[in-house]
Amino acid sequence: MALTPGSVPDSVPESAPKRSRLPAVDRVLAWPGLADSLAAQGRALVLQAVRAELAARRAGGESPADAALLAGITARVAALAQPHLRRVFNLTGTVLHTNLGRAPLPAQALAAIAEVALGAANLEYDLVAGQRGDRDDAVEGLLCGLTGGAAATVVNNTAAALMLVLATLAGRRGRREVIVSRGELIEIGGAFRLPDIMRAAGCTLREVGTTNRTHLQDHAQAIGARTAMLLKVHTSNFRIEGFSAAADEAELGALCRQHGLPFVIDLGSGALIDLARLGLPHEPTPAEALAAGADLVLFSGDKLLGGPQAGIVVGRADLVAQLKQNPFKRALRCDKLTLAALEAVLRLYGDPDRLVAQLPTLRLLARPGAEIAALAQRLAPLLAGALGALAQVDVWPVMSQIGSGAMPVGRLPSHALRLTPPGAKRASGRALDALAARLRALPVPVIGRIADGALLLDLRCLEDESGFAALFAGPAAAAP
Ligand SMILES: *Cc1c(COP(=O)(O)O)cnc(C)c1O
């Protein structure tokens, strides 16, 4: 039965009127019914499960039969033995979902990780010279080749890259002011708000222009003796429509050169190829930003690039050298697993003809709608059979999104399995939540999204059809 909840009550009633009669811990541990658990999971974990189960029963004033106690303990053992971090099916319709780990990696990246993970690697060792090297060497040449930058460095993520750039170029005594348009003072989710990051990096924010319109003149007038740099942030996760204006990047670049100031662009997603080639809306590339006059460009490894979590900085060699010398670089650096994966992904870009087929992020974004529809048609009867009375299943046209701040408006036509629980509209909110919880409790959790009175499973990101089908292969699971 694929859909049994198998969950254990976490809380117990507040009042415990009756006194429980429960066996001692040592006696329970000696039960033959726990022998398999002990052999598979070890004593410490089973002991934890026994104590937790007994405590819960005691708090509830229960005196359960041994069989019921054993069932409760076994369920707890299974829950405790489950790794916290697990694979899930991302059927939310958001391809680069930050909460679900963003970009899926290609096989080449997994092989590269495995190659260096098991033992020693030349992470900071120059094999030709036989002496200490720089860990950026694994990717710097590739990044420069793909973006036209003169130098590159990589840190943990783009938030870290921005911290490093601000602290290095604008964290000094005297020149601390960073000029940013009011239309770009963004929050990118979680605790990442541009003004906060500036403060943390020790810079002073100099806002210019207005929310909807900022002109070259606004930037020019703000430049003074304390100006350290000019920052442009790609407003990736929202869009100001209508009466809006922003200064041209090339003009900003020229203005900065005139004043001898670094011009930094935080691109966020930063696609390495022209997405229009895949029939998607164009997203600015690091190469374009550098060509327009940026001195440094920042972008993420795990967004449209399709690689591991990383924050990439490309641009002027003297500025990148300053970043590398900052002690923060040491604190924010990537490990060999990340660099191995990033190198493998960047190498795929060297073969543009096969790139989309080989790189999951681009493959999923470019996936033909007809292929997704056909997949939905194949899976709908299977799910309908497995869910029985729990929900009606049909195929429903939906829009996927790219996610992680890229193109909030541009959306991708897709197909979902629409799961609609029976019953009155009034009850449907709770019924939907319960259904979503059931799918999350499957051996490989299935994460959909609730919209328009249904649970939608957008199949754009489902490539493991047989693995998904196996979850629902059992008999109908209509039991509560
Ligand atoms: C996503 C994003 C960031 C943060 O990138 P992480 O790699 O998640 O740290 C910074 N700036 C912009 C414009 C972004 O879109």
Tab-separated table of C-alpha atoms and ligand atoms in Angstrom:
chain	number	residue	atom	x	y	z
A	1	MET	CA	0.000	0.000	0.000
A	2	ALA	CA	1.718	3.029	-1.242
A	3	LEU	CA	-0.303	5.690	0.481
A	4	THR	CA	-0.584	4.647	4.121
A	5	PRO	CA	0.288	7.619	6.275
A	6	GLY	CA	2.694	5.712	8.548
A	7	SER	CA	3.014	8.758	10.738
A	8	VAL	CA	3.394	8.897	14.450
A	9	PRO	CA	1.539	11.395	16.616
A	10	ASP	CA	4.011	14.016	17.732
A	11	SER	CA	1.953	15.602	20.425
A	12	VAL	CA	-0.012	14.069	23.217
A	13	PRO	CA	-3.039	15.349	25.104
A	14	GLU	CA	-2.246	17.888	27.785
A	15	SER	CA	-4.170	16.184	30.549
A	16	ALA	CA	-3.121	12.693	31.545
A	17	PRO	CA	-5.836	11.555	33.893
A	18	LYS	CA	-5.074	7.826	33.990
A	19	ARG	CA	-1.817	6.202	35.067
A	20	SER	CA	-0.187	4.033	32.410
A	21	ARG	CA	1.059	0.564	32.961
A	22	LEU	CA	4.062	0.197	30.674
A	23	PRO	CA	6.913	-2.317	30.413
A	24	ALA	CA	10.474	-1.308	31.341
A	25	VAL	CA	12.794	-0.130	28.599
A	26	ASP	CA	15.180	-3.099	28.953
A	27	ARG	CA	12.331	-5.574	28.683
A	28	VAL	CA	11.071	-3.917	25.502
A	29	LEU	CA	14.553	-3.926	23.963
A	30	ALA	CA	14.654	-7.700	24.440
A	31	TRP	CA	11.423	-8.277	22.498
A	32	PRO	CA	12.039	-10.587	19.515
A	33	GLY	CA	9.930	-8.173	17.434
A	34	LEU	CA	12.675	-5.557	17.740
A	35	ALA	CA	15.555	-7.867	16.808
A	36	ASP	CA	15.477	-6.837	13.141
A	37	SER	CA	15.390	-3.152	14.020
A	38	LEU	CA	18.350	-3.595	16.374
A	39	ALA	CA	20.339	-5.479	13.745
A	40	ALA	CA	19.625	-2.895	11.040
A	41	GLN	CA	19.795	0.375	12.968
A	42	GLY	CA	21.871	-0.284	16.068
A	43	ARG	CA	20.999	-0.011	19.747
A	44	ALA	CA	21.207	3.759	20.164
A	45	LEU	CA	18.562	4.566	17.568
A	46	VAL	CA	16.180	1.815	18.704
A	47	LEU	CA	16.621	2.895	22.325
A	48	GLN	CA	15.685	6.435	21.343
A	49	ALA	CA	12.542	5.133	19.629
A	50	VAL	CA	11.556	2.975	22.616
A	51	ARG	CA	12.006	5.835	25.074
A	52	ALA	CA	10.054	8.248	22.882
A	53	GLU	CA	7.179	5.799	22.421
A	54	LEU	CA	6.994	4.957	26.116
A	55	ALA	CA	7.115	8.641	27.054
A	56	ALA	CA	4.303	9.448	24.628
A	57	ARG	CA	2.126	6.607	25.961
A	58	ARG	CA	2.851	7.605	29.558
A	59	ALA	CA	1.963	11.210	28.887
A	60	GLY	CA	-1.296	10.020	27.325
A	61	GLY	CA	-2.124	7.839	30.314
A	62	GLU	CA	-2.278	4.813	28.009
A	63	SER	CA	-1.632	1.166	28.794
A	64	PRO	CA	-1.347	-0.328	25.315
A	65	ALA	CA	-1.002	-3.995	24.427
A	66	ASP	CA	2.541	-5.091	23.557
A	67	ALA	CA	1.662	-5.402	19.865
A	68	ALA	CA	0.449	-1.795	19.717
A	69	LEU	CA	3.555	-0.609	21.520
A	70	LEU	CA	5.772	-2.561	19.119
A	71	ALA	CA	3.992	-1.029	16.126
A	72	GLY	CA	4.513	2.444	17.524
A	73	ILE	CA	8.188	1.777	18.218
A	74	THR	CA	8.766	0.280	14.772
A	75	ALA	CA	7.193	3.325	13.141
A	76	ARG	CA	9.469	5.578	15.193
A	77	VAL	CA	12.532	3.528	14.252
A	78	ALA	CA	11.629	3.902	10.585
A	79	ALA	CA	11.133	7.656	10.989
A	80	LEU	CA	14.423	8.094	12.874
A	81	ALA	CA	16.371	5.968	10.372
A	82	GLN	CA	15.165	8.076	7.467
A	83	PRO	CA	17.772	10.633	6.383
A	84	HIS	CA	16.571	14.171	6.833
A	85	LEU	CA	17.807	15.314	3.423
A	86	ARG	CA	16.127	13.246	0.745
A	87	ARG	CA	15.287	13.215	-2.905
A	88	VAL	CA	11.789	14.491	-3.740
A	89	PHE	CA	9.716	14.856	-6.880
A	90	ASN	CA	9.473	18.561	-7.636
A	91	LEU	CA	6.070	18.834	-9.287
A	92	THR	CA	5.484	22.400	-8.122
A	93	GLY	CA	5.880	23.770	-11.628
A	94	THR	CA	8.814	25.925	-10.517
A	95	VAL	CA	11.871	24.510	-12.229
A	96	LEU	CA	14.522	26.286	-10.125
A	97	HIS	CA	12.863	25.959	-6.727
A	98	THR	CA	15.086	27.357	-3.976
A	99	ASN	CA	13.368	25.338	-1.226
A	100	LEU	CA	13.836	22.167	-3.274
A	101	GLY	CA	17.517	22.663	-4.038
A	102	ARG	CA	17.353	24.558	-7.364
A	103	ALA	CA	19.206	23.128	-10.370
A	104	PRO	CA	19.311	19.343	-10.853
A	105	LEU	CA	22.855	18.349	-11.811
A	106	PRO	CA	23.861	16.496	-14.975
A	107	ALA	CA	25.453	13.051	-14.805
A	108	GLN	CA	28.805	14.571	-15.763
A	109	ALA	CA	28.763	16.672	-12.583
A	110	LEU	CA	27.916	13.672	-10.407
A	111	ALA	CA	30.811	11.732	-11.931
A	112	ALA	CA	33.159	14.651	-11.318
A	113	ILE	CA	32.038	14.906	-7.688
A	114	ALA	CA	32.530	11.175	-7.150
A	115	GLU	CA	35.974	11.333	-8.754
A	116	VAL	CA	37.338	13.873	-6.273
A	117	ALA	CA	35.156	13.121	-3.240
A	118	LEU	CA	36.558	9.748	-2.305
A	119	GLY	CA	40.163	10.786	-1.875
A	120	ALA	CA	42.730	13.467	-2.504
A	121	ALA	CA	42.478	15.932	-5.390
A	122	ASN	CA	44.636	18.778	-6.734
A	123	LEU	CA	42.257	21.356	-5.278
A	124	GLU	CA	44.982	23.910	-4.539
A	125	TYR	CA	47.907	22.220	-6.157
A	126	ASP	CA	49.489	23.018	-9.510
A	127	LEU	CA	50.369	19.645	-11.021
A	128	VAL	CA	52.725	21.149	-13.620
A	129	ALA	CA	54.741	23.355	-11.284
A	130	GLY	CA	54.471	20.940	-8.381
A	131	GLN	CA	53.567	23.704	-5.996
A	132	ARG	CA	50.609	25.390	-4.384
A	133	GLY	CA	47.891	26.548	-6.781
A	134	ASP	CA	44.642	28.505	-6.591
A	135	ARG	CA	41.358	26.655	-6.163
A	136	ASP	CA	39.714	28.941	-8.719
A	137	ASP	CA	42.036	27.426	-11.360
A	138	ALA	CA	39.533	24.611	-11.938
A	139	VAL	CA	36.941	27.008	-13.349
A	140	GLU	CA	38.512	30.412	-13.956
A	141	GLY	CA	39.639	29.723	-17.521
A	142	LEU	CA	36.275	28.227	-18.442
A	143	LEU	CA	34.381	31.157	-16.916
A	144	CYS	CA	36.542	33.701	-18.719
A	145	GLY	CA	36.061	31.859	-21.994
A	146	LEU	CA	32.279	31.762	-21.610
A	147	THR	CA	31.819	35.362	-20.466
A	148	GLY	CA	34.695	37.330	-21.944
A	149	GLY	CA	35.855	38.327	-18.453
A	150	ALA	CA	39.583	38.780	-17.816
A	151	ALA	CA	39.451	36.957	-14.473
A	152	ALA	CA	36.988	35.074	-12.287
A	153	THR	CA	36.504	33.821	-8.771
A	154	VAL	CA	33.890	31.630	-7.119
A	155	VAL	CA	32.397	31.650	-3.626
A	156	ASN	CA	29.581	29.881	-1.794
A	157	ASN	CA	26.665	31.699	-3.452
A	158	THR	CA	25.797	35.063	-4.977
A	159	ALA	CA	24.811	36.578	-1.638
A	160	ALA	CA	28.365	35.753	-0.509
A	161	ALA	CA	29.797	37.136	-3.748
A	162	LEU	CA	27.957	40.403	-3.188
A	163	MET	CA	29.207	40.577	0.414
A	164	LEU	CA	32.759	39.978	-0.789
A	165	VAL	CA	32.554	42.604	-3.520
A	166	LEU	CA	30.993	45.225	-1.231
A	167	ALA	CA	33.403	44.567	1.629
A	168	THR	CA	36.401	44.669	-0.717
A	169	LEU	CA	35.525	47.658	-2.885
A	170	ALA	CA	33.403	49.714	-0.489
A	171	GLY	CA	34.256	48.566	3.006
A	172	ARG	CA	37.265	50.873	3.284
A	173	ARG	CA	37.623	53.993	5.366
A	174	GLY	CA	36.592	57.115	3.504
A	175	ARG	CA	35.068	55.698	0.364
A	176	ARG	CA	32.163	53.610	1.541
A	177	GLU	CA	29.241	54.857	-0.497
A	178	VAL	CA	27.582	52.507	-2.956
A	179	ILE	CA	25.190	54.126	-5.393
A	180	VAL	CA	22.081	52.067	-6.189
A	181	SER	CA	18.827	52.958	-7.909
A	182	ARG	CA	15.731	52.977	-5.652
A	183	GLY	CA	14.098	50.701	-8.205
A	184	GLU	CA	16.695	47.998	-7.455
A	185	LEU	CA	16.722	47.867	-3.639
A	186	ILE	CA	15.418	44.351	-3.681
A	187	GLU	CA	14.684	41.522	-1.305
A	188	ILE	CA	15.516	38.193	-2.853
A	189	GLY	CA	13.843	36.019	-0.246
A	190	GLY	CA	14.785	34.914	3.209
A	191	ALA	CA	17.002	37.439	4.965
A	192	PHE	CA	18.646	38.682	1.771
A	193	ARG	CA	17.741	42.345	1.455
A	194	LEU	CA	20.113	44.621	-0.336
A	195	PRO	CA	20.138	47.418	2.267
A	196	ASP	CA	20.838	44.891	5.054
A	197	ILE	CA	23.660	43.260	3.126
A	198	MET	CA	25.210	46.683	2.536
A	199	ARG	CA	25.123	47.478	6.233
A	200	ALA	CA	26.592	44.085	7.104
A	201	ALA	CA	29.417	44.627	4.610
A	202	GLY	CA	30.235	47.977	6.188
A	203	CYS	CA	29.146	50.203	3.293
A	204	THR	CA	26.803	53.125	3.079
A	205	LEU	CA	23.872	52.866	0.743
A	206	ARG	CA	23.342	55.902	-1.461
A	207	GLU	CA	19.881	55.558	-2.998
A	208	VAL	CA	19.193	57.478	-6.159
A	209	GLY	CA	16.146	58.047	-8.360
A	210	THR	CA	12.661	56.800	-7.538
A	211	THR	CA	10.986	53.412	-7.355
A	212	ASN	CA	9.801	53.514	-10.953
A	213	ARG	CA	12.233	55.896	-12.667
A	214	THR	CA	15.955	56.469	-12.319
A	215	HIS	CA	18.017	58.366	-14.884
A	216	LEU	CA	21.708	58.595	-15.675
A	217	GLN	CA	21.672	62.110	-14.215
A	218	ASP	CA	20.523	60.761	-10.811
A	219	HIS	CA	23.597	58.541	-10.652
A	220	ALA	CA	25.923	61.273	-11.914
A	221	GLN	CA	24.735	63.794	-9.307
A	222	ALA	CA	25.271	61.321	-6.450
A	223	ILE	CA	28.943	60.737	-7.248
A	224	GLY	CA	31.211	62.446	-4.741
A	225	ALA	CA	34.385	62.106	-2.702
A	226	ARG	CA	32.953	59.217	-0.664
A	227	THR	CA	31.657	57.183	-3.593
A	228	ALA	CA	33.241	53.726	-3.721
A	229	MET	CA	31.324	52.062	-6.526
A	230	LEU	CA	28.138	51.926	-8.530
A	231	LEU	CA	25.958	48.837	-8.221
A	232	LYS	CA	23.252	47.696	-10.585
A	233	VAL	CA	21.020	44.856	-9.454
A	234	HIS	CA	19.039	42.881	-11.978
A	235	THR	CA	15.442	43.145	-10.765
A	236	SER	CA	14.870	39.535	-11.492
A	237	ASN	CA	12.032	38.503	-9.227
A	238	PHE	CA	9.633	41.332	-9.979
A	239	ARG	CA	8.939	43.743	-12.780
A	240	ILE	CA	7.934	47.384	-12.749
A	241	GLU	CA	5.567	47.883	-15.652
A	242	GLY	CA	4.299	51.081	-17.215
A	243	PHE	CA	5.866	54.467	-16.536
A	244	SER	CA	9.345	53.253	-15.659
A	245	ALA	CA	12.911	53.983	-16.625
A	246	ALA	CA	16.394	52.862	-15.658
A	247	ALA	CA	19.719	54.231	-16.766
A	248	ASP	CA	21.340	52.448	-19.681
A	249	GLU	CA	24.107	50.045	-18.614
A	250	ALA	CA	26.540	51.282	-21.252
A	251	GLU	CA	25.989	54.884	-20.105
A	252	LEU	CA	26.479	53.898	-16.473
A	253	GLY	CA	29.675	52.097	-17.446
A	254	ALA	CA	30.951	55.196	-19.254
A	255	LEU	CA	30.014	57.397	-16.280
A	256	CYS	CA	31.972	55.118	-13.923
A	257	ARG	CA	35.040	55.073	-16.180
A	258	GLN	CA	34.929	58.874	-16.310
A	259	HIS	CA	35.107	58.979	-12.486
A	260	GLY	CA	37.430	56.001	-12.065
A	261	LEU	CA	34.764	54.038	-10.152
A	262	PRO	CA	34.067	50.311	-10.395
A	263	PHE	CA	30.724	49.442	-12.006
A	264	VAL	CA	29.314	46.197	-10.603
A	265	ILE	CA	26.272	44.336	-11.914
A	266	ASP	CA	24.545	41.652	-9.821
A	267	LEU	CA	22.751	39.611	-12.473
A	268	GLY	CA	21.313	36.982	-10.128
A	269	SER	CA	20.391	34.235	-12.550
A	270	GLY	CA	22.639	35.153	-15.434
A	271	ALA	CA	22.107	32.675	-18.249
A	272	LEU	CA	25.325	31.698	-20.049
A	273	ILE	CA	23.575	31.295	-23.387
A	274	ASP	CA	20.881	33.301	-25.146
A	275	LEU	CA	17.693	31.661	-23.876
A	276	ALA	CA	15.816	32.951	-26.918
A	277	ARG	CA	17.539	30.086	-28.762
A	278	LEU	CA	15.389	27.723	-26.681
A	279	GLY	CA	12.209	29.668	-27.328
A	280	LEU	CA	12.390	31.291	-23.878
A	281	PRO	CA	12.399	35.004	-23.048
A	282	HIS	CA	15.873	36.486	-23.212
A	283	GLU	CA	17.689	36.773	-19.869
A	284	PRO	CA	20.746	39.061	-19.677
A	285	THR	CA	24.030	37.161	-19.915
A	286	PRO	CA	27.283	37.954	-18.071
A	287	ALA	CA	28.951	38.439	-21.463
A	288	GLU	CA	26.424	41.149	-22.358
A	289	ALA	CA	26.871	42.873	-18.988
A	290	LEU	CA	30.656	42.911	-19.379
A	291	ALA	CA	30.378	44.102	-22.964
A	292	ALA	CA	28.102	46.926	-21.801
A	293	GLY	CA	30.852	48.162	-19.509
A	294	ALA	CA	30.500	46.357	-16.182
A	295	ASP	CA	33.798	45.921	-14.326
A	296	LEU	CA	32.479	42.978	-12.321
A	297	VAL	CA	29.445	40.768	-12.924
A	298	LEU	CA	27.946	38.447	-10.286
A	299	PHE	CA	25.695	35.455	-10.966
A	300	SER	CA	24.616	32.171	-9.389
A	301	GLY	CA	25.861	28.673	-10.182
A	302	ASP	CA	22.558	26.945	-9.420
A	303	LYS	CA	20.084	29.125	-11.277
A	304	LEU	CA	19.911	29.253	-15.085
A	305	LEU	CA	23.521	28.118	-15.347
A	306	GLY	CA	22.255	24.724	-14.145
A	307	GLY	CA	25.109	23.831	-11.813
A	308	PRO	CA	25.852	23.546	-8.088
A	309	GLN	CA	25.235	26.318	-5.554
A	310	ALA	CA	27.946	28.907	-6.108
A	311	GLY	CA	28.407	32.649	-6.493
A	312	ILE	CA	30.474	33.549	-9.532
A	313	VAL	CA	32.283	36.843	-10.098
A	314	VAL	CA	33.807	37.645	-13.509
A	315	GLY	CA	35.440	40.809	-14.773
A	316	ARG	CA	38.471	43.045	-14.416
A	317	ALA	CA	41.632	41.210	-13.361
A	318	ASP	CA	42.816	43.848	-10.858
A	319	LEU	CA	39.446	43.873	-9.073
A	320	VAL	CA	39.200	40.075	-9.000
A	321	ALA	CA	42.737	39.991	-7.570
A	322	GLN	CA	41.573	42.312	-4.775
A	323	LEU	CA	38.664	39.989	-4.032
A	324	LYS	CA	41.000	37.006	-3.820
A	325	GLN	CA	43.221	38.827	-1.347
A	326	ASN	CA	40.367	39.708	0.997
A	327	PRO	CA	40.281	37.353	4.040
A	328	PHE	CA	36.511	37.063	3.449
A	329	LYS	CA	37.309	35.069	0.305
A	330	ARG	CA	38.818	32.390	2.522
A	331	ALA	CA	35.673	32.336	4.654
A	332	LEU	CA	33.317	32.182	1.676
A	333	ARG	CA	35.189	29.787	-0.588
A	334	CYS	CA	33.732	26.650	-2.214
A	335	ASP	CA	34.821	23.092	-1.490
A	336	LYS	CA	36.205	20.607	-4.002
A	337	LEU	CA	32.801	18.974	-4.567
A	338	THR	CA	31.248	22.238	-5.713
A	339	LEU	CA	34.197	23.143	-7.894
A	340	ALA	CA	34.258	19.691	-9.487
A	341	ALA	CA	30.555	19.915	-10.308
A	342	LEU	CA	30.845	23.476	-11.579
A	343	GLU	CA	33.773	22.616	-13.822
A	344	ALA	CA	31.885	19.660	-15.301
A	345	VAL	CA	28.811	21.797	-15.982
A	346	LEU	CA	30.841	24.621	-17.526
A	347	ARG	CA	32.533	22.097	-19.816
A	348	LEU	CA	29.115	21.107	-21.195
A	349	TYR	CA	28.749	24.679	-22.459
A	350	GLY	CA	31.725	24.001	-24.711
A	351	ASP	CA	29.498	21.720	-26.800
A	352	PRO	CA	26.485	23.944	-27.601
A	353	ASP	CA	24.851	21.383	-29.917
A	354	ARG	CA	24.401	18.889	-27.109
A	355	LEU	CA	24.071	21.348	-24.224
A	356	VAL	CA	20.284	21.289	-23.883
A	357	ALA	CA	20.115	17.505	-24.085
A	358	GLN	CA	22.824	17.119	-21.437
A	359	LEU	CA	22.025	19.875	-18.950
A	360	PRO	CA	18.843	19.095	-16.962
A	361	THR	CA	17.911	22.713	-16.160
A	362	LEU	CA	17.886	23.794	-19.798
A	363	ARG	CA	16.361	20.493	-20.898
A	364	LEU	CA	13.436	20.931	-18.470
A	365	LEU	CA	12.930	24.573	-19.413
A	366	ALA	CA	12.907	23.722	-23.109
A	367	ARG	CA	10.809	20.560	-22.700
A	368	PRO	CA	8.131	20.414	-25.383
A	369	GLY	CA	4.583	20.878	-24.093
A	370	ALA	CA	3.372	17.896	-26.130
A	371	GLU	CA	5.840	15.609	-24.353
A	372	ILE	CA	4.552	16.780	-20.949
A	373	ALA	CA	0.950	16.327	-22.079
A	374	ALA	CA	1.638	12.777	-23.246
A	375	LEU	CA	3.292	11.969	-19.928
A	376	ALA	CA	0.243	13.305	-18.087
A	377	GLN	CA	-2.085	11.186	-20.225
A	378	ARG	CA	-0.058	8.063	-19.409
A	379	LEU	CA	0.052	8.732	-15.667
A	380	ALA	CA	-3.503	9.966	-15.034
A	381	PRO	CA	-5.182	6.510	-15.047
A	382	LEU	CA	-2.487	5.117	-12.751
A	383	LEU	CA	-2.984	7.860	-10.192
A	384	ALA	CA	-6.754	7.662	-10.472
A	385	GLY	CA	-6.518	3.950	-9.639
A	386	ALA	CA	-4.140	4.453	-6.712
A	387	LEU	CA	-6.036	7.352	-5.174
A	388	GLY	CA	-9.468	5.764	-5.565
A	389	ALA	CA	-12.028	7.777	-3.646
A	390	LEU	CA	-9.427	10.204	-2.297
A	391	ALA	CA	-9.390	12.363	-5.402
A	392	GLN	CA	-10.519	12.661	-8.973
A	393	VAL	CA	-7.627	12.843	-11.403
A	394	ASP	CA	-7.561	14.611	-14.736
A	395	VAL	CA	-5.036	16.273	-17.038
A	396	TRP	CA	-5.011	20.042	-16.768
A	397	PRO	CA	-3.126	22.739	-18.687
A	398	VAL	CA	-0.965	24.907	-16.411
A	399	MET	CA	1.920	27.365	-16.583
A	400	SER	CA	5.296	26.429	-15.139
A	401	GLN	CA	7.755	29.043	-14.044
A	402	ILE	CA	11.507	29.221	-14.171
A	403	GLY	CA	11.921	30.290	-10.544
A	404	SER	CA	14.844	31.654	-8.524
A	405	GLY	CA	14.160	35.146	-9.671
A	406	ALA	CA	14.413	34.555	-13.390
A	407	MET	CA	11.642	35.967	-15.495
A	408	PRO	CA	8.717	36.350	-13.113
A	409	VAL	CA	6.406	37.237	-15.950
A	410	GLY	CA	7.523	34.909	-18.713
A	411	ARG	CA	5.898	31.539	-18.125
A	412	LEU	CA	6.027	28.145	-19.737
A	413	PRO	CA	2.942	26.225	-20.930
A	414	SER	CA	2.838	22.806	-19.259
A	415	HIS	CA	0.455	20.057	-18.119
A	416	ALA	CA	-0.437	18.888	-14.636
A	417	LEU	CA	-2.269	16.007	-13.067
A	418	ARG	CA	-5.145	17.763	-11.323
A	419	LEU	CA	-6.165	15.998	-8.101
A	420	THR	CA	-9.559	17.088	-6.816
A	421	PRO	CA	-10.811	15.629	-3.526
A	422	PRO	CA	-14.539	14.952	-3.394
A	423	GLY	CA	-16.944	16.742	-1.105
A	424	ALA	CA	-18.278	20.158	-0.412
A	425	LYS	CA	-16.291	23.277	-1.233
A	426	ARG	CA	-16.249	24.162	2.454
A	427	ALA	CA	-14.266	21.055	3.378
A	428	SER	CA	-12.007	21.137	0.384
A	429	GLY	CA	-9.258	23.276	1.930
A	430	ARG	CA	-8.616	20.729	4.619
A	431	ALA	CA	-9.094	17.798	2.242
A	432	LEU	CA	-6.529	19.321	-0.110
A	433	ASP	CA	-4.013	19.817	2.667
A	434	ALA	CA	-4.519	16.209	3.774
A	435	LEU	CA	-4.036	14.947	0.234
A	436	ALA	CA	-0.876	17.028	-0.188
A	437	ALA	CA	0.425	15.639	3.126
A	438	ARG	CA	-0.210	12.064	1.942
A	439	LEU	CA	1.850	12.648	-1.185
A	440	ARG	CA	4.632	14.201	0.895
A	441	ALA	CA	4.649	11.081	3.091
A	442	LEU	CA	5.377	8.733	0.162
A	443	PRO	CA	8.742	6.916	0.133
A	444	VAL	CA	9.911	9.550	-2.353
A	445	PRO	CA	7.923	12.634	-1.344
A	446	VAL	CA	5.847	14.225	-4.115
A	447	ILE	CA	5.538	18.005	-3.854
A	448	GLY	CA	2.802	19.690	-5.852
A	449	ARG	CA	1.021	22.993	-5.496
A	450	ILE	CA	-2.500	23.838	-4.407
A	451	ALA	CA	-4.383	26.145	-6.742
A	452	ASP	CA	-7.999	26.653	-7.797
A	453	GLY	CA	-9.409	24.057	-5.412
A	454	ALA	CA	-7.125	21.253	-6.558
A	455	LEU	CA	-3.702	19.785	-5.954
A	456	LEU	CA	-1.733	20.288	-9.164
A	457	LEU	CA	1.202	18.045	-10.053
A	458	ASP	CA	2.992	19.899	-12.858
A	459	LEU	CA	4.883	17.236	-14.795
A	460	ARG	CA	7.450	19.497	-16.480
A	461	CYS	CA	10.192	18.353	-14.084
A	462	LEU	CA	9.198	14.690	-13.961
A	463	GLU	CA	11.802	12.716	-15.879
A	464	ASP	CA	11.862	9.549	-13.734
A	465	GLU	CA	8.490	8.298	-14.958
A	466	SER	CA	9.000	4.711	-13.804
A	467	GLY	CA	10.172	5.764	-10.343
A	468	PHE	CA	7.123	7.979	-9.981
A	469	ALA	CA	4.772	5.295	-11.296
A	470	ALA	CA	6.209	2.771	-8.821
A	471	LEU	CA	5.020	4.983	-5.951
A	472	PHE	CA	1.448	4.457	-7.082
A	473	ALA	CA	1.723	0.880	-8.272
A	474	GLY	CA	0.091	-0.640	-5.169
A	475	PRO	CA	-3.632	-1.209	-4.642
A	476	ALA	CA	-5.992	1.674	-4.071
A	477	ALA	CA	-5.234	3.357	-0.774
A	478	ALA	CA	-8.460	4.971	0.243
A	479	ALA	CA	-8.051	4.183	3.943
A	480	PRO	CA	-7.845	7.260	6.132
B	1	LIG	C1	19.204	34.964	-6.561
B	1	LIG	C2	19.843	36.296	-6.517
B	1	LIG	C3	20.861	36.573	-5.595
B	1	LIG	C4	21.287	35.570	-4.578
B	1	LIG	O1	21.909	34.499	-5.167
B	1	LIG	P1	22.263	33.184	-4.320
B	1	LIG	O2	23.167	32.427	-5.203
B	1	LIG	O3	20.974	32.531	-4.021
B	1	LIG	O4	22.935	33.652	-3.068
B	1	LIG	C5	21.438	37.815	-5.615
B	1	LIG	N1	21.028	38.766	-6.496
B	1	LIG	C6	20.065	38.528	-7.409
B	1	LIG	C7	19.677	39.617	-8.357
B	1	LIG	C8	19.427	37.286	-7.451
B	1	LIG	O5	18.470	37.045	-8.349
